[in-house]
Coordinates of C-alpha atoms in Angstrom, one line a residue:
X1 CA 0.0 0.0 0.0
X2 CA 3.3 2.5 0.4
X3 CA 3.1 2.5 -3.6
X4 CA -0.2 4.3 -3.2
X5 CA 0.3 7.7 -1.2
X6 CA -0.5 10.4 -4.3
X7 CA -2.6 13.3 -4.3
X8 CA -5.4 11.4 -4.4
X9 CA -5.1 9.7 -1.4
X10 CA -4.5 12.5 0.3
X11 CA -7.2 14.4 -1.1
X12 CA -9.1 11.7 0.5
X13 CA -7.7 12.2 3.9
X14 CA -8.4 15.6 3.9
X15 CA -12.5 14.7 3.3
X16 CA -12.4 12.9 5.8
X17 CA -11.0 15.0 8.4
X18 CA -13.1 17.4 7.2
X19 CA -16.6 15.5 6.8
X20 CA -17.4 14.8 10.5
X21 CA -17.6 18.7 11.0
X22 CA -19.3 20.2 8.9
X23 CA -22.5 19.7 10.7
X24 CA -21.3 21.7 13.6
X25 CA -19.6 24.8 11.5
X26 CA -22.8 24.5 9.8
X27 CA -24.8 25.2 12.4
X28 CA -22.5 28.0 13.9
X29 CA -22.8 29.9 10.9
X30 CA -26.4 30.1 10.4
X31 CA -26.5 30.2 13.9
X32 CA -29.1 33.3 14.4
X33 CA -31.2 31.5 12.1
X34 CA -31.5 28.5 14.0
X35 CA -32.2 30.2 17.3
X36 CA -34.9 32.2 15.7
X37 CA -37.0 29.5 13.8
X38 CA -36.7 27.0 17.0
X39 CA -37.1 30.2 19.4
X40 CA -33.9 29.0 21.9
X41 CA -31.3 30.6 23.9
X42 CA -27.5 30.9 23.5
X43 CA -26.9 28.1 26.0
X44 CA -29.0 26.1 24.3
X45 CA -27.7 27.0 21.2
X46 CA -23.9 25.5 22.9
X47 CA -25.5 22.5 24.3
X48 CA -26.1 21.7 20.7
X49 CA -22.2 21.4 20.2
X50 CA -21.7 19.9 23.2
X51 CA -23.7 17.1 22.8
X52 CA -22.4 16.3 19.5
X53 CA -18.8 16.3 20.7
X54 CA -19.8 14.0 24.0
X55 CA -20.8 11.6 21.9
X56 CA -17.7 11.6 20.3
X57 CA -15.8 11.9 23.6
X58 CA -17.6 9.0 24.9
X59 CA -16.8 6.8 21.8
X60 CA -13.6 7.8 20.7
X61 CA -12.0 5.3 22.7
X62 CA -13.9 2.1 21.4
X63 CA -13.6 3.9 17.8
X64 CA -10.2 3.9 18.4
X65 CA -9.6 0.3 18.6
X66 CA -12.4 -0.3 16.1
X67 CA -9.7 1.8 13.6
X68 CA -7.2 -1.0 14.4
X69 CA -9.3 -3.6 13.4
X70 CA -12.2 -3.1 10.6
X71 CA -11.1 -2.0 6.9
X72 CA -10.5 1.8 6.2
X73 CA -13.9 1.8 3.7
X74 CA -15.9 0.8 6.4
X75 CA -14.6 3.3 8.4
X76 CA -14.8 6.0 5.9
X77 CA -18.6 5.0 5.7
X78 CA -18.7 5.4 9.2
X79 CA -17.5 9.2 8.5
X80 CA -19.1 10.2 5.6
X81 CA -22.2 8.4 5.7
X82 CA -22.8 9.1 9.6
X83 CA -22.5 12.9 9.2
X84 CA -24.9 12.5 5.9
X85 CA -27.6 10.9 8.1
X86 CA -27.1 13.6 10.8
X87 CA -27.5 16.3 8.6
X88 CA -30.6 14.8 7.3
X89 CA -31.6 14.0 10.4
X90 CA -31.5 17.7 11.3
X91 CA -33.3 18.7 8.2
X92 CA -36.1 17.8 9.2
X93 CA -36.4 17.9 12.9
X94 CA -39.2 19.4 14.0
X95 CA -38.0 21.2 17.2
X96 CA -34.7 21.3 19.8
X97 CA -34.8 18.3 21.1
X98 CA -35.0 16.5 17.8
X99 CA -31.9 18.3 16.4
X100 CA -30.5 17.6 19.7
X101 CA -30.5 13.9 18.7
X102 CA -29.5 14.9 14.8
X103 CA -25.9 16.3 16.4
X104 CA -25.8 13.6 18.9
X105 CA -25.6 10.9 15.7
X106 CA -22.8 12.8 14.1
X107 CA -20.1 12.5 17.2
X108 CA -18.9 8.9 16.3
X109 CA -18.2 10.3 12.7
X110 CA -15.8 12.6 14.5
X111 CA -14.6 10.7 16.8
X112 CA -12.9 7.9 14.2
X113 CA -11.9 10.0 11.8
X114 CA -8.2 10.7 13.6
X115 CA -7.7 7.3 13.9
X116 CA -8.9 6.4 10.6
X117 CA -6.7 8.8 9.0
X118 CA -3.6 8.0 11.0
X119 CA -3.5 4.2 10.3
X120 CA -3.6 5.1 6.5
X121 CA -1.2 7.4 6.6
X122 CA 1.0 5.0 8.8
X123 CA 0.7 2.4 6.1
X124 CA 0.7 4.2 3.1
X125 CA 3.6 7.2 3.8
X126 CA 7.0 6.4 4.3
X127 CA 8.2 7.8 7.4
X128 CA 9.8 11.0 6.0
X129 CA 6.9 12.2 5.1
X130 CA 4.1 11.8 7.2
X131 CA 4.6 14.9 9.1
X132 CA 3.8 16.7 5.8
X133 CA 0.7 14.5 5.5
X134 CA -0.5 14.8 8.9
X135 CA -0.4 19.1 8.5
X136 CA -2.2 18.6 4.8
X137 CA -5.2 16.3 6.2
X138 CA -5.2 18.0 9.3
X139 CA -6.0 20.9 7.5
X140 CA -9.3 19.3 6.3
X141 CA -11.3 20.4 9.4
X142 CA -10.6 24.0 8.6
X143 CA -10.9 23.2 4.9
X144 CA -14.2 21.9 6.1
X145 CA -14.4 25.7 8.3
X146 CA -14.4 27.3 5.3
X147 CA -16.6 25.3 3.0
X148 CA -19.0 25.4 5.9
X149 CA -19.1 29.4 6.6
X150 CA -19.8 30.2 3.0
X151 CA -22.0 27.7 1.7
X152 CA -24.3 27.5 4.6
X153 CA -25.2 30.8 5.1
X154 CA -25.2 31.6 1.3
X155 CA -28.0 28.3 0.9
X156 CA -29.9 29.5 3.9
X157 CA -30.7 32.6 2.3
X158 CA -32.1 30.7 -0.7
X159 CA -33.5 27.3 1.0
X160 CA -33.2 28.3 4.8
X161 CA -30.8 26.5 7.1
X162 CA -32.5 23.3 6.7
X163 CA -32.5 23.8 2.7
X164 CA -28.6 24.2 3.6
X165 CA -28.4 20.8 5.9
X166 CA -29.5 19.2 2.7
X167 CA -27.3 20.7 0.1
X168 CA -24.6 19.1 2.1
X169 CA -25.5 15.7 2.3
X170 CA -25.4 16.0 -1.1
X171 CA -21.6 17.2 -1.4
X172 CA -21.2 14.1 1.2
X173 CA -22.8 11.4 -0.4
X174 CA -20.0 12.6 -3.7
X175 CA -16.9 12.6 -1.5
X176 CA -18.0 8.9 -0.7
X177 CA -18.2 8.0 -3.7
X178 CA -14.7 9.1 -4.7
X179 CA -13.1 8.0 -1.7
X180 CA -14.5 4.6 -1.8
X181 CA -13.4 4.0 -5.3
X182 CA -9.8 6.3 -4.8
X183 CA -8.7 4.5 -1.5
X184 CA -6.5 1.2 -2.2
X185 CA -6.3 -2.5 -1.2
X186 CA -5.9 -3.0 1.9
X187 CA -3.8 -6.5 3.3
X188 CA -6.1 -8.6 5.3
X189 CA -5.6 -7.6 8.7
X190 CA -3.9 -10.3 10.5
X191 CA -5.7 -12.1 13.3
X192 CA -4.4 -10.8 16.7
X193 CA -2.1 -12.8 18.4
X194 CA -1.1 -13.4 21.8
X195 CA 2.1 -10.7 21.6
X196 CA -0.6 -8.3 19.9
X197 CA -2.9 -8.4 22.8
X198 CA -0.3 -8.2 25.7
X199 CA 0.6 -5.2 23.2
X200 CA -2.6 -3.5 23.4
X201 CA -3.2 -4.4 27.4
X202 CA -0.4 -2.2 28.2
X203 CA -1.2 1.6 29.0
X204 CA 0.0 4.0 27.3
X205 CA 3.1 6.0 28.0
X206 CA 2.4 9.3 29.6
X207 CA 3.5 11.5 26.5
X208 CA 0.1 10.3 25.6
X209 CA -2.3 11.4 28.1
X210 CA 0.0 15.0 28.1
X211 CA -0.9 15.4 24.7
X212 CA -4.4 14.2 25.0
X213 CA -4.8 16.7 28.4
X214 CA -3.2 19.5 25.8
X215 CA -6.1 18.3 23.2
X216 CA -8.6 19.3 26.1
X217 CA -7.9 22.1 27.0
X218 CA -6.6 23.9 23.4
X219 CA -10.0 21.6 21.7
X220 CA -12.2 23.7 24.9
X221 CA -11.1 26.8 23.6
X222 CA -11.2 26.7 20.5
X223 CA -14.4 24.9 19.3
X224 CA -15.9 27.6 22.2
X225 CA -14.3 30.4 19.8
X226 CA -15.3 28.1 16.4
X227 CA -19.2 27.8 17.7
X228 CA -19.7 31.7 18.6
X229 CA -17.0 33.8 16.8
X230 CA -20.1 34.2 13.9
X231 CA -22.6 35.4 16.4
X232 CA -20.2 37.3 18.6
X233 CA -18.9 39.1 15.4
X234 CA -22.7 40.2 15.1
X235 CA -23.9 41.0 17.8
X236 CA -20.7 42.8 19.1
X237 CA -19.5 44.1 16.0
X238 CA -22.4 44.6 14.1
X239 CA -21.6 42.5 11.1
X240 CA -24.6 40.8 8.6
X241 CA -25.0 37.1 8.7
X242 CA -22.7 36.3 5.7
X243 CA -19.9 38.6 7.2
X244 CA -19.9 36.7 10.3
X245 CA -19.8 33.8 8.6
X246 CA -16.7 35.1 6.8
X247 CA -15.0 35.4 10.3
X248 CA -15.0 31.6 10.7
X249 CA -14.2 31.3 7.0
X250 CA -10.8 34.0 7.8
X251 CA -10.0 31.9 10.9
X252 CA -10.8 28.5 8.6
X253 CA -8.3 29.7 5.5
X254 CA -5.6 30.7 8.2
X255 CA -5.8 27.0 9.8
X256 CA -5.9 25.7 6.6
X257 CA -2.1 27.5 6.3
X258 CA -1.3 26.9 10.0
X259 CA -1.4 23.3 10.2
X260 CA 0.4 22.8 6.4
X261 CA 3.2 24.9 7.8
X262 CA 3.2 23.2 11.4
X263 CA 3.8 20.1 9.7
X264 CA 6.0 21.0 7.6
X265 CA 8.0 22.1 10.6
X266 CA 7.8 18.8 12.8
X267 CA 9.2 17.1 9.3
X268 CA 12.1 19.5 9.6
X269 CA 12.9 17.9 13.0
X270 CA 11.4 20.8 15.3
X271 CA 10.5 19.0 18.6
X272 CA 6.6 18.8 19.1
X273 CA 7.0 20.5 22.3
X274 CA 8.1 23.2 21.2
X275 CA 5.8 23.8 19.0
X276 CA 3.0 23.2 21.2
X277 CA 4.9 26.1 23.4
X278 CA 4.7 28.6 20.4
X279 CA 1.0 27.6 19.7
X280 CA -0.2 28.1 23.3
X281 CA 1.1 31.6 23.6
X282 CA -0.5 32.3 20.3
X283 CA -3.8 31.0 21.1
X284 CA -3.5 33.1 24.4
X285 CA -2.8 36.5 22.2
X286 CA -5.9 35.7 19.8
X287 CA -8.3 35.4 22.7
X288 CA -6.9 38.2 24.5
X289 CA -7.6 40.4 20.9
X290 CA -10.9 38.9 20.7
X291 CA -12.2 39.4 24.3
X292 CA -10.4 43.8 23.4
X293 CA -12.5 44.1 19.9
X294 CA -15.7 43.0 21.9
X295 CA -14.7 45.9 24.3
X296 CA -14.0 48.2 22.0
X297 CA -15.9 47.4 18.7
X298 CA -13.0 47.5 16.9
X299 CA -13.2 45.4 13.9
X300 CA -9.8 45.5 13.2
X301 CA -9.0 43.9 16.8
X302 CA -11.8 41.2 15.8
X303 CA -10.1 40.2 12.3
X304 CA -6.6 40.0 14.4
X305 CA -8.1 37.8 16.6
X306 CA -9.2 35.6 14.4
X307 CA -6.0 35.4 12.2
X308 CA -4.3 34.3 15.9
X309 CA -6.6 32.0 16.7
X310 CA -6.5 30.5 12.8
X311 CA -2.9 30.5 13.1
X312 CA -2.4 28.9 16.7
X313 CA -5.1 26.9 18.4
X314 CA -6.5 25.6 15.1
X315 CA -3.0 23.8 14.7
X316 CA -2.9 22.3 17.6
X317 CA -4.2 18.9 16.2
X318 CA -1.2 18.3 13.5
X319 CA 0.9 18.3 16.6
X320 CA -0.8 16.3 18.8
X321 CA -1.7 13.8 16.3
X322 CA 2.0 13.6 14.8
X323 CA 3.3 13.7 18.2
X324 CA 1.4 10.3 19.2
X325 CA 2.4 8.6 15.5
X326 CA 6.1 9.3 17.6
X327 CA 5.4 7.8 20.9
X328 CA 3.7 4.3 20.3
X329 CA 4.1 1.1 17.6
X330 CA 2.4 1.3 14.3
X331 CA -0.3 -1.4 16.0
X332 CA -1.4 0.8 18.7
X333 CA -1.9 3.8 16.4
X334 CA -5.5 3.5 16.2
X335 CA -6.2 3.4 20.3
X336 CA -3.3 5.9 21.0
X337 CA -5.1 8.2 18.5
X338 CA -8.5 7.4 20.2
X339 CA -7.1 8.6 23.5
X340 CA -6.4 11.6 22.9
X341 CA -9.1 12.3 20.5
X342 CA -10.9 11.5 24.1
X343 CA -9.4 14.5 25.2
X344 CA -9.7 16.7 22.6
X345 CA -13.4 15.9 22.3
X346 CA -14.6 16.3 26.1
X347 CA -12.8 20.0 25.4
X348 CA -14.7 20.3 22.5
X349 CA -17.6 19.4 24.8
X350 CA -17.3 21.8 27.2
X351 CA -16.4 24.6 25.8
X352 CA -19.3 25.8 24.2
X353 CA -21.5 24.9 26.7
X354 CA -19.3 26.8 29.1
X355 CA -19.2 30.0 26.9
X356 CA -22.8 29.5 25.9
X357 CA -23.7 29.4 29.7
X358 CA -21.5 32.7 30.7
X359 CA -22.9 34.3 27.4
X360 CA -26.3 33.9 29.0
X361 CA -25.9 34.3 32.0
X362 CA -22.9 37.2 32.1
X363 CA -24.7 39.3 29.1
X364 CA -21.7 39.6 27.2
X365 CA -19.0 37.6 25.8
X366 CA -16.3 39.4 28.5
X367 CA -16.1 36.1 30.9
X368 CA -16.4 34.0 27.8
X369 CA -12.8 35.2 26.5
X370 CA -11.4 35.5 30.0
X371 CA -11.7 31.8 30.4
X372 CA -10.7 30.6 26.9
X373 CA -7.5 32.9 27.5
X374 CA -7.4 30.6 31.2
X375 CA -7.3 27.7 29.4
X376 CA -4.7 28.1 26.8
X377 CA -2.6 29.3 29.3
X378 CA -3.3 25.8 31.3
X379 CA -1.7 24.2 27.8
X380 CA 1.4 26.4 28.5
X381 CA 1.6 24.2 31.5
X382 CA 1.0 21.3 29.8
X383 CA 3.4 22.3 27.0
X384 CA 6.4 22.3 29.7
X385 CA 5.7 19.0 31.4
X386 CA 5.8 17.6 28.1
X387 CA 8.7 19.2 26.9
X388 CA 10.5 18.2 30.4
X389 CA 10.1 14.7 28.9
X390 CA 12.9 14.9 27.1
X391 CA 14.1 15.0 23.7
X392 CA 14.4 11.7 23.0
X393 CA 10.1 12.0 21.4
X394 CA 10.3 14.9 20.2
X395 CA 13.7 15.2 18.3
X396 CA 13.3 12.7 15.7
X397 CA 11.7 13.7 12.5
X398 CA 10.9 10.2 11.4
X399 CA 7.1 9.9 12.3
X400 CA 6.0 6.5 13.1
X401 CA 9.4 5.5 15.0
X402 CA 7.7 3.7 18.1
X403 CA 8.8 5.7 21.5
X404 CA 12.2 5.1 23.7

């Protein structure tokens, strides 16, 4: 399967990084829509998020070691196919509850999609290049950012936000199509043996769970910033519909860039540490610039806020994700992946129904960006323990390379 990593593959792992979601940038963008037509709050609005990233908290794990065992179409039918049904789901859902239950089906399509993406890039790259790989596909969820911020709010002024819900399962039904026919032969996946499972019994080093705390508290942050920059941008700025939707398209082009060029750095042998350093103070400028244009009005504070958080927190995953290719075997990819997609996800939980509940309940978005600025610089922290590992997984460029 090495003979097969091209462009096309890769395009491939780029959809699916970016198919699981597109249901929730959806939503945030034709977010003022939504509240009106099912007449609920802004908390409720962020429990919508939230419950679509606990269900992928709560099953990234067993996804995880699914990814390890079942055939990368099935799991790119998981992705594709699960987030089609949820959109549908939501387009015609007759009230909050019901959509409550359209997001909740589209968390497992998230939730396998790292580990999906990993194991084929861990049997399909060579070594030298799967940093570069991991910042391209990466980029598919702010690929899938900008796709999202554009195309929903331009269909929801022709067909509504449900009207919009459909035109995508359309575009996801397509990518299905050409990734099921694009992606390669697979070997037949060895039956486990009794080395394999003392394998997976044992934990996981604690580079792991550093990285997956990092995942939590950088994911908390930003999907809060990702589910409300387009409605904070309106209602604190004064911008239209589509121009707040062009925020989260800015913020999706720069993380587009961001996690290219963040891979392309691990590849040149800069340790991951390091780089989570550099991102963490970043992410900690971009909310501090976000929380002064809502106190000023200032667009021109806004659109530097969102070029820092594009640029910093929306990288985060390349790093992460590249770091745990470095720390465990090629056979524990899947579950090492799922880990800390377990922490990323439960921060992607809670952070917009934590700013959706001090948006509410504070009147303004002030105590929102106080906290996301706390919690970045809780992944300073976390950047130093890590880094206090010691160079020995971080220095090596060769992705893949099981840990010391």
């Amino acid at each position: 399967m090495r003979s097969t990593a091209g462009p096309g593959l890769l395009f491939v792992l780029v959809c699916a990084m970016g198919a699981g979601p597109m249901m929730n940038y959806g939503l945030s963008a034709t977010s003022t829509l939504i509240m009106a037509d099912l007449g609920i709050s802004e908390a409720q609005f962020g429990v919508l998020a939230a419950t679509c990233f606990a269900g992928a908290a709560v099953s990234s794990m067993w996804l995880g070691r699914l990814s390890d065992r079942i055939s990368a179409r099935s799991q790119l039918l998981i992705i594709f196919g699960g987030t089609a049904l949820a959109l549908g789901f939501a387009a015609v859902s007759g009230n909050y509850f019901w959509l409550l239950a359209a997001v909740l089906l589209s968390g497992p399509a998230q939730a396998i999609s790292n580990p999906t993406t990993n194991r084929i890039i861990i049997r399909a790259v060579e070594p030298g290049k799967r940093p570069g790989w991991m910042g391209i596909k990466q980029s598919g969820v702010q690929a899938s950012q900008l796709f999202s911020s554009l195309f929903f709010p331009a269909a929801a002024l022709v067909a509504g936000w449900r009207g919009a819900a459909v035109g995508a399962v359309v575009v996801l039904f397509l990518l299905l199509a050409y990734a099921w026919f694009r992606l390669p032969p697979e070997p037949r996946l060895a039956a486990p043996q009794a080395s394999g499972r003392r394998t997976a019994d044992r934990k996981f080093p604690g580079s792991v769970w550093l990285l997956a705390a990092f995942a939590l508290f950088s994911g908390a942050g930003m999907q809060a910033t990702n589910v409300y920059l387009p409605l904070f941008a309106q209602r604190e700025i004064g911008f239209s519909l589509l121009m707040g939707g062009v925020t989260a398209a800015v913020a999706g082009v720069v993380g587009v860039t961001s996690r290219v060029l963040w891979g392309r750095r691990m590849a040149d042998g800069v340790r991951a540490s390091t780089l989570l350093l550099i991102l963490a103070a970043g992410a900690v400028c971009g909310a501090a610039l976000l929380l002064a244009a809502g106190q000023t009005g200032a667009s021109a504070l806004l659109w530097s806020g969102v070029v820092f958080h594009g640029a910093s927190v929306l990288g985060v995953n390349v790093v992460v994700m590249a770091g745990v290719l470095r720390e465990v075997p090629p056979e524990r990819v899947g579950s090492a992946s799922g880990a800390v997609s377990l922490g990323m996800y439960s921060g992607f939980a809670l952070g917009p129904l934590a700013m959706g509940l001090l948006l509410q309940y504070s009147g303004g978005f002030l105590a929102g960006w106080l906290s996301i600025g706390a919690a970045y610089l809780i992944c300073g922290g976390i950047g130093l323990a890590y880094r206090r590992r010691g160079p020995k997984r971080d220095g090596s460029a060769v992705v893949g390379t099981p840990g010391k």
